[in-house]
Amino acid sequence: MTMDPLLLTGEVDGATDRLLRTAAAFDGADLAAASLLPGWSRGHVLAHLARNADGFVNLLTAARTGEPIPMYASATARDADIAAGAPRPPDAHLDDLRRSADRFTEAVAAMPVEAWAATVQTRRGPWPAAMLVWGRLREIEVHHVDLDAGYRPADWPEAFGHRLLHEVVGDLAGRTDVPPMVLRFDGSRHELVVGDRASAPTVTGAAPEIAAWLIGRSPGTVLAVTPDGPLPQPPEWI
């Protein structure tokens, strides 16, 4: 499961193409309809994805130049840009998504090899520049599901589902509000353990479905629990 940014660029291109096909089918009423994110319409999600691409361009530029460029000017400016962009007509959304995706692609191509070793400041703290392409891929795939337009976690490429699952479990391992669980996936051949195995139920299913449940994008109804009982309640994904 590579996180090599240059090897992931093709996956970003594929995810972007799928997103654009979904967005191209929206009319004004579709964009005004609710997404899966509380308080956000589909237009909000698309506006966020466009501004997120520009945010990643800022971080790539910071890694390449050494300048302390933030992802967004401020949290307030980020929220205002999303709110302002949400009610735009379909053609404007689609054009913005395409142009911002192209800017991201160009920023990745401009990165010299040594710049990938830099550390940049994201909204949630320092992050290796080498993880930025993965970060953009994750944003596209997860928020594509949030559009509630027929794209589901089961549609995620298998490699993406596995990467996301391992990342989320790694994040959960450092938290104290996580119930113990054994996550068995890939035809029950592999498993990840969170917390004390001795007291943990086993949750079984496809890697993308387990990942989607852990990040709150699925109720987990397709997952199996052993012994019989309710699914554990994972904390909010941060």
mmCIF file of C-alpha atoms in Angstrom:
data_model
loop_
_atom_site.group_PDB
_atom_site.id
_atom_site.type_symbol
_atom_site.label_atom_id
_atom_site.label_comp_id
_atom_site.label_asym_id
_atom_site.label_seq_id
_atom_site.Cartn_x
_atom_site.Cartn_y
_atom_site.Cartn_z
ATOM 1 C CA MET A 1 0.000 0.000 0.000
ATOM 2 C CA THR A 2 2.219 2.761 -1.269
ATOM 3 C CA MET A 3 1.872 6.336 -0.080
ATOM 4 C CA ASP A 4 4.479 7.498 -2.613
ATOM 5 C CA PRO A 5 3.070 10.800 -3.910
ATOM 6 C CA LEU A 6 4.238 10.240 -7.462
ATOM 7 C CA LEU A 7 2.655 6.796 -7.606
ATOM 8 C CA LEU A 8 -0.612 8.123 -6.189
ATOM 9 C CA THR A 9 -1.046 10.866 -8.781
ATOM 10 C CA GLY A 10 -2.741 8.471 -11.182
ATOM 11 C CA GLU A 11 -5.224 7.521 -8.478
ATOM 12 C CA VAL A 12 -5.972 11.188 -7.850
ATOM 13 C CA ASP A 13 -6.613 11.635 -11.573
ATOM 14 C CA GLY A 14 -9.010 8.699 -11.600
ATOM 15 C CA ALA A 15 -10.850 9.884 -8.487
ATOM 16 C CA THR A 16 -11.110 13.388 -9.958
ATOM 17 C CA ASP A 17 -12.570 12.039 -13.202
ATOM 18 C CA ARG A 18 -15.211 10.098 -11.268
ATOM 19 C CA LEU A 19 -16.070 13.169 -9.217
ATOM 20 C CA LEU A 20 -16.375 15.337 -12.309
ATOM 21 C CA ARG A 21 -18.722 12.835 -13.949
ATOM 22 C CA THR A 22 -20.976 12.973 -10.899
ATOM 23 C CA ALA A 23 -20.849 16.763 -10.718
ATOM 24 C CA ALA A 24 -21.588 17.106 -14.440
ATOM 25 C CA ALA A 25 -24.959 15.417 -13.924
ATOM 26 C CA PHE A 26 -26.165 17.935 -11.299
ATOM 27 C CA ASP A 27 -28.681 20.629 -12.080
ATOM 28 C CA GLY A 28 -29.468 23.550 -9.812
ATOM 29 C CA ALA A 29 -31.953 21.600 -7.710
ATOM 30 C CA ASP A 30 -29.455 18.769 -7.266
ATOM 31 C CA LEU A 31 -26.807 21.196 -6.018
ATOM 32 C CA ALA A 32 -29.213 22.773 -3.535
ATOM 33 C CA ALA A 33 -30.213 19.381 -2.118
ATOM 34 C CA ALA A 34 -28.748 18.187 1.152
ATOM 35 C CA SER A 35 -25.499 16.242 1.237
ATOM 36 C CA LEU A 36 -24.627 13.687 3.901
ATOM 37 C CA LEU A 37 -22.791 16.392 5.856
ATOM 38 C CA PRO A 38 -25.048 18.200 8.352
ATOM 39 C CA GLY A 39 -25.828 21.732 7.228
ATOM 40 C CA TRP A 40 -24.125 21.369 3.867
ATOM 41 C CA SER A 41 -25.783 21.134 0.460
ATOM 42 C CA ARG A 42 -24.102 19.339 -2.415
ATOM 43 C CA GLY A 43 -23.006 22.791 -3.554
ATOM 44 C CA HIS A 44 -21.158 23.251 -0.259
ATOM 45 C CA VAL A 45 -19.341 19.947 -0.753
ATOM 46 C CA LEU A 46 -18.265 20.827 -4.290
ATOM 47 C CA ALA A 47 -17.146 24.315 -3.246
ATOM 48 C CA HIS A 48 -15.127 22.754 -0.431
ATOM 49 C CA LEU A 49 -13.458 20.293 -2.800
ATOM 50 C CA ALA A 50 -12.396 23.087 -5.146
ATOM 51 C CA ARG A 51 -11.009 25.253 -2.341
ATOM 52 C CA ASN A 52 -9.377 22.195 -0.782
ATOM 53 C CA ALA A 53 -7.457 21.624 -4.014
ATOM 54 C CA ASP A 54 -6.214 25.201 -3.825
ATOM 55 C CA GLY A 55 -5.322 24.678 -0.178
ATOM 56 C CA PHE A 56 -3.161 21.725 -1.131
ATOM 57 C CA VAL A 57 -1.566 23.833 -3.865
ATOM 58 C CA ASN A 58 -0.604 26.311 -1.140
ATOM 59 C CA LEU A 59 1.005 23.538 0.916
ATOM 60 C CA LEU A 60 2.856 22.122 -2.090
ATOM 61 C CA THR A 61 4.132 25.612 -2.863
ATOM 62 C CA ALA A 62 5.272 25.993 0.739
ATOM 63 C CA ALA A 63 7.168 22.691 0.522
ATOM 64 C CA ARG A 64 8.775 23.677 -2.776
ATOM 65 C CA THR A 65 9.773 27.232 -1.847
ATOM 66 C CA GLY A 66 10.319 27.002 1.899
ATOM 67 C CA GLU A 67 7.891 29.879 2.479
ATOM 68 C CA PRO A 68 5.443 29.499 5.413
ATOM 69 C CA ILE A 69 2.295 29.495 3.263
ATOM 70 C CA PRO A 70 -0.821 28.320 5.151
ATOM 71 C CA MET A 71 -3.342 25.955 3.613
ATOM 72 C CA TYR A 72 -6.072 28.597 4.055
ATOM 73 C CA ALA A 73 -5.757 32.259 4.974
ATOM 74 C CA SER A 74 -7.816 31.489 8.087
ATOM 75 C CA ALA A 75 -10.591 29.179 9.249
ATOM 76 C CA THR A 76 -13.021 32.055 8.813
ATOM 77 C CA ALA A 77 -11.875 32.700 5.243
ATOM 78 C CA ARG A 78 -12.157 28.988 4.427
ATOM 79 C CA ASP A 79 -15.739 28.841 5.683
ATOM 80 C CA ALA A 80 -16.659 32.069 3.894
ATOM 81 C CA ASP A 81 -15.284 30.811 0.572
ATOM 82 C CA ILE A 82 -17.311 27.611 0.856
ATOM 83 C CA ALA A 83 -20.490 29.497 1.752
ATOM 84 C CA ALA A 84 -19.981 31.936 -1.121
ATOM 85 C CA GLY A 85 -19.315 29.181 -3.635
ATOM 86 C CA ALA A 86 -22.127 26.835 -2.656
ATOM 87 C CA PRO A 87 -25.035 28.567 -4.480
ATOM 88 C CA ARG A 88 -23.268 28.926 -7.831
ATOM 89 C CA PRO A 89 -24.867 27.420 -10.967
ATOM 90 C CA PRO A 90 -23.801 23.968 -12.168
ATOM 91 C CA ASP A 91 -21.475 25.191 -14.921
ATOM 92 C CA ALA A 92 -19.575 27.400 -12.488
ATOM 93 C CA HIS A 93 -19.107 24.540 -10.052
ATOM 94 C CA LEU A 94 -17.884 22.211 -12.752
ATOM 95 C CA ASP A 95 -15.458 24.752 -14.176
ATOM 96 C CA ASP A 96 -14.089 25.519 -10.711
ATOM 97 C CA LEU A 97 -13.604 21.832 -9.927
ATOM 98 C CA ARG A 98 -11.741 21.261 -13.183
ATOM 99 C CA ARG A 99 -9.523 24.326 -12.911
ATOM 100 C CA SER A 100 -8.639 23.734 -9.266
ATOM 101 C CA ALA A 101 -7.840 20.079 -10.018
ATOM 102 C CA ASP A 102 -5.565 21.198 -12.855
ATOM 103 C CA ARG A 103 -3.784 23.607 -10.516
ATOM 104 C CA PHE A 104 -3.187 20.773 -8.058
ATOM 105 C CA THR A 105 -1.796 18.550 -10.810
ATOM 106 C CA GLU A 106 0.553 21.330 -11.941
ATOM 107 C CA ALA A 107 1.742 21.953 -8.365
ATOM 108 C CA VAL A 108 2.556 18.270 -7.907
ATOM 109 C CA ALA A 109 4.464 18.199 -11.201
ATOM 110 C CA ALA A 110 6.491 21.257 -10.111
ATOM 111 C CA MET A 111 7.774 19.564 -6.952
ATOM 112 C CA PRO A 112 11.494 18.703 -7.017
ATOM 113 C CA VAL A 113 12.324 15.380 -5.380
ATOM 114 C CA GLU A 114 13.890 16.974 -2.309
ATOM 115 C CA ALA A 115 10.794 19.068 -1.591
ATOM 116 C CA TRP A 116 8.791 15.972 -0.680
ATOM 117 C CA ALA A 117 10.904 15.675 2.474
ATOM 118 C CA ALA A 118 9.624 19.020 3.795
ATOM 119 C CA THR A 119 7.100 19.462 6.593
ATOM 120 C CA VAL A 120 4.141 21.776 6.050
ATOM 121 C CA GLN A 121 1.523 23.247 8.360
ATOM 122 C CA THR A 122 -1.987 21.944 7.725
ATOM 123 C CA ARG A 123 -5.147 23.014 9.536
ATOM 124 C CA ARG A 124 -4.491 20.317 12.121
ATOM 125 C CA GLY A 125 -0.763 20.775 12.534
ATOM 126 C CA PRO A 126 2.470 19.714 10.823
ATOM 127 C CA TRP A 127 2.332 17.092 8.102
ATOM 128 C CA PRO A 128 4.950 15.549 5.780
ATOM 129 C CA ALA A 129 4.755 17.003 2.292
ATOM 130 C CA ALA A 130 5.050 13.452 0.976
ATOM 131 C CA MET A 131 1.535 12.807 2.342
ATOM 132 C CA LEU A 132 -0.156 15.677 0.518
ATOM 133 C CA VAL A 133 -1.145 13.694 -2.569
ATOM 134 C CA TRP A 134 -2.678 11.030 -0.337
ATOM 135 C CA GLY A 135 -4.488 13.782 1.570
ATOM 136 C CA ARG A 136 -6.038 15.116 -1.616
ATOM 137 C CA LEU A 137 -7.042 11.626 -2.747
ATOM 138 C CA ARG A 138 -8.731 11.000 0.593
ATOM 139 C CA GLU A 139 -10.646 14.279 0.370
ATOM 140 C CA ILE A 140 -11.964 13.492 -3.105
ATOM 141 C CA GLU A 141 -13.027 9.932 -2.366
ATOM 142 C CA VAL A 142 -14.659 10.594 1.006
ATOM 143 C CA HIS A 143 -16.484 13.742 -0.070
ATOM 144 C CA HIS A 144 -17.640 12.077 -3.284
ATOM 145 C CA VAL A 145 -19.579 9.744 -0.995
ATOM 146 C CA ASP A 146 -20.838 12.766 0.961
ATOM 147 C CA LEU A 147 -22.549 14.055 -2.184
ATOM 148 C CA ASP A 148 -25.134 11.282 -1.708
ATOM 149 C CA ALA A 149 -25.412 10.870 -5.462
ATOM 150 C CA GLY A 150 -24.932 7.132 -5.933
ATOM 151 C CA TYR A 151 -21.204 6.876 -5.183
ATOM 152 C CA ARG A 152 -20.731 4.597 -2.191
ATOM 153 C CA PRO A 153 -17.797 3.262 -0.149
ATOM 154 C CA ALA A 154 -18.192 0.004 -2.076
ATOM 155 C CA ASP A 155 -17.219 2.008 -5.183
ATOM 156 C CA TRP A 156 -13.885 3.040 -3.698
ATOM 157 C CA PRO A 157 -10.900 1.347 -5.347
ATOM 158 C CA GLU A 158 -9.708 -1.536 -3.177
ATOM 159 C CA ALA A 159 -6.283 0.004 -2.610
ATOM 160 C CA PHE A 160 -7.853 3.254 -1.383
ATOM 161 C CA GLY A 161 -10.111 1.404 1.041
ATOM 162 C CA HIS A 162 -7.146 -0.471 2.512
ATOM 163 C CA ARG A 163 -5.042 2.683 2.874
ATOM 164 C CA LEU A 164 -7.865 4.571 4.532
ATOM 165 C CA LEU A 165 -8.599 1.706 6.927
ATOM 166 C CA HIS A 166 -4.980 1.445 8.041
ATOM 167 C CA GLU A 167 -4.698 5.217 8.462
ATOM 168 C CA VAL A 168 -7.874 5.476 10.540
ATOM 169 C CA VAL A 169 -6.911 2.542 12.756
ATOM 170 C CA GLY A 170 -3.502 4.130 13.277
ATOM 171 C CA ASP A 171 -5.196 7.345 14.373
ATOM 172 C CA LEU A 172 -7.573 5.488 16.705
ATOM 173 C CA ALA A 173 -4.717 3.635 18.362
ATOM 174 C CA GLY A 174 -3.525 6.840 19.983
ATOM 175 C CA ARG A 175 -6.911 7.778 21.462
ATOM 176 C CA THR A 176 -8.451 6.883 24.819
ATOM 177 C CA ASP A 177 -12.109 7.113 23.739
ATOM 178 C CA VAL A 178 -12.069 4.125 21.396
ATOM 179 C CA PRO A 179 -13.822 0.851 22.301
ATOM 180 C CA PRO A 180 -11.735 -2.302 21.795
ATOM 181 C CA MET A 181 -12.355 -4.117 18.521
ATOM 182 C CA VAL A 182 -10.790 -6.596 16.142
ATOM 183 C CA LEU A 183 -11.303 -5.608 12.503
ATOM 184 C CA ARG A 184 -11.159 -8.565 10.142
ATOM 185 C CA PHE A 185 -11.166 -7.854 6.419
ATOM 186 C CA ASP A 186 -10.030 -9.051 3.004
ATOM 187 C CA GLY A 187 -11.968 -12.287 3.188
ATOM 188 C CA SER A 188 -11.047 -12.668 6.893
ATOM 189 C CA ARG A 189 -7.389 -13.168 6.004
ATOM 190 C CA HIS A 190 -6.181 -9.987 7.682
ATOM 191 C CA GLU A 191 -7.083 -8.173 10.852
ATOM 192 C CA LEU A 192 -6.269 -5.043 12.814
ATOM 193 C CA VAL A 193 -6.651 -4.821 16.584
ATOM 194 C CA VAL A 194 -7.698 -1.718 18.481
ATOM 195 C CA GLY A 195 -7.401 -1.827 22.269
ATOM 196 C CA ASP A 196 -7.499 -4.961 24.410
ATOM 197 C CA ARG A 197 -8.090 -7.967 22.185
ATOM 198 C CA ALA A 198 -9.324 -10.112 25.073
ATOM 199 C CA SER A 199 -12.470 -8.008 25.514
ATOM 200 C CA ALA A 200 -12.947 -6.990 21.890
ATOM 201 C CA PRO A 201 -15.718 -8.089 19.539
ATOM 202 C CA THR A 202 -14.659 -8.972 15.995
ATOM 203 C CA VAL A 203 -16.058 -6.849 13.171
ATOM 204 C CA THR A 204 -15.834 -8.507 9.763
ATOM 205 C CA GLY A 205 -16.370 -7.054 6.300
ATOM 206 C CA ALA A 206 -14.707 -5.547 3.258
ATOM 207 C CA ALA A 207 -11.937 -3.065 4.043
ATOM 208 C CA PRO A 208 -13.724 -0.084 2.410
ATOM 209 C CA GLU A 209 -16.923 -0.832 4.343
ATOM 210 C CA ILE A 210 -15.100 -1.061 7.666
ATOM 211 C CA ALA A 211 -13.227 2.164 6.908
ATOM 212 C CA ALA A 212 -16.455 3.945 5.945
ATOM 213 C CA TRP A 213 -18.104 2.838 9.190
ATOM 214 C CA LEU A 214 -15.157 4.011 11.282
ATOM 215 C CA ILE A 215 -15.260 7.508 9.733
ATOM 216 C CA GLY A 216 -19.026 7.860 10.003
ATOM 217 C CA ARG A 217 -19.837 7.382 6.322
ATOM 218 C CA SER A 218 -21.739 4.121 6.831
ATOM 219 C CA PRO A 219 -23.978 2.707 9.576
ATOM 220 C CA GLY A 220 -22.117 -0.588 9.206
ATOM 221 C CA THR A 221 -25.204 -2.613 8.392
ATOM 222 C CA VAL A 222 -23.221 -4.815 5.974
ATOM 223 C CA LEU A 223 -20.670 -5.689 8.660
ATOM 224 C CA ALA A 224 -20.801 -8.787 10.868
ATOM 225 C CA VAL A 225 -20.091 -8.814 14.617
ATOM 226 C CA THR A 226 -18.833 -11.771 16.638
ATOM 227 C CA PRO A 227 -20.094 -12.575 19.203
ATOM 228 C CA ASP A 228 -23.588 -11.469 18.211
ATOM 229 C CA GLY A 229 -24.398 -7.988 19.401
ATOM 230 C CA PRO A 230 -24.305 -4.340 18.396
ATOM 231 C CA LEU A 231 -21.371 -2.802 16.614
ATOM 232 C CA PRO A 232 -18.935 -0.893 18.822
ATOM 233 C CA GLN A 233 -19.390 2.869 18.704
ATOM 234 C CA PRO A 234 -16.265 4.444 17.184
ATOM 235 C CA PRO A 235 -15.570 8.055 18.162
ATOM 236 C CA GLU A 236 -16.001 10.913 15.730
ATOM 237 C CA TRP A 237 -13.364 10.876 13.031
ATOM 238 C CA ILE A 238 -11.115 13.910 13.252
#
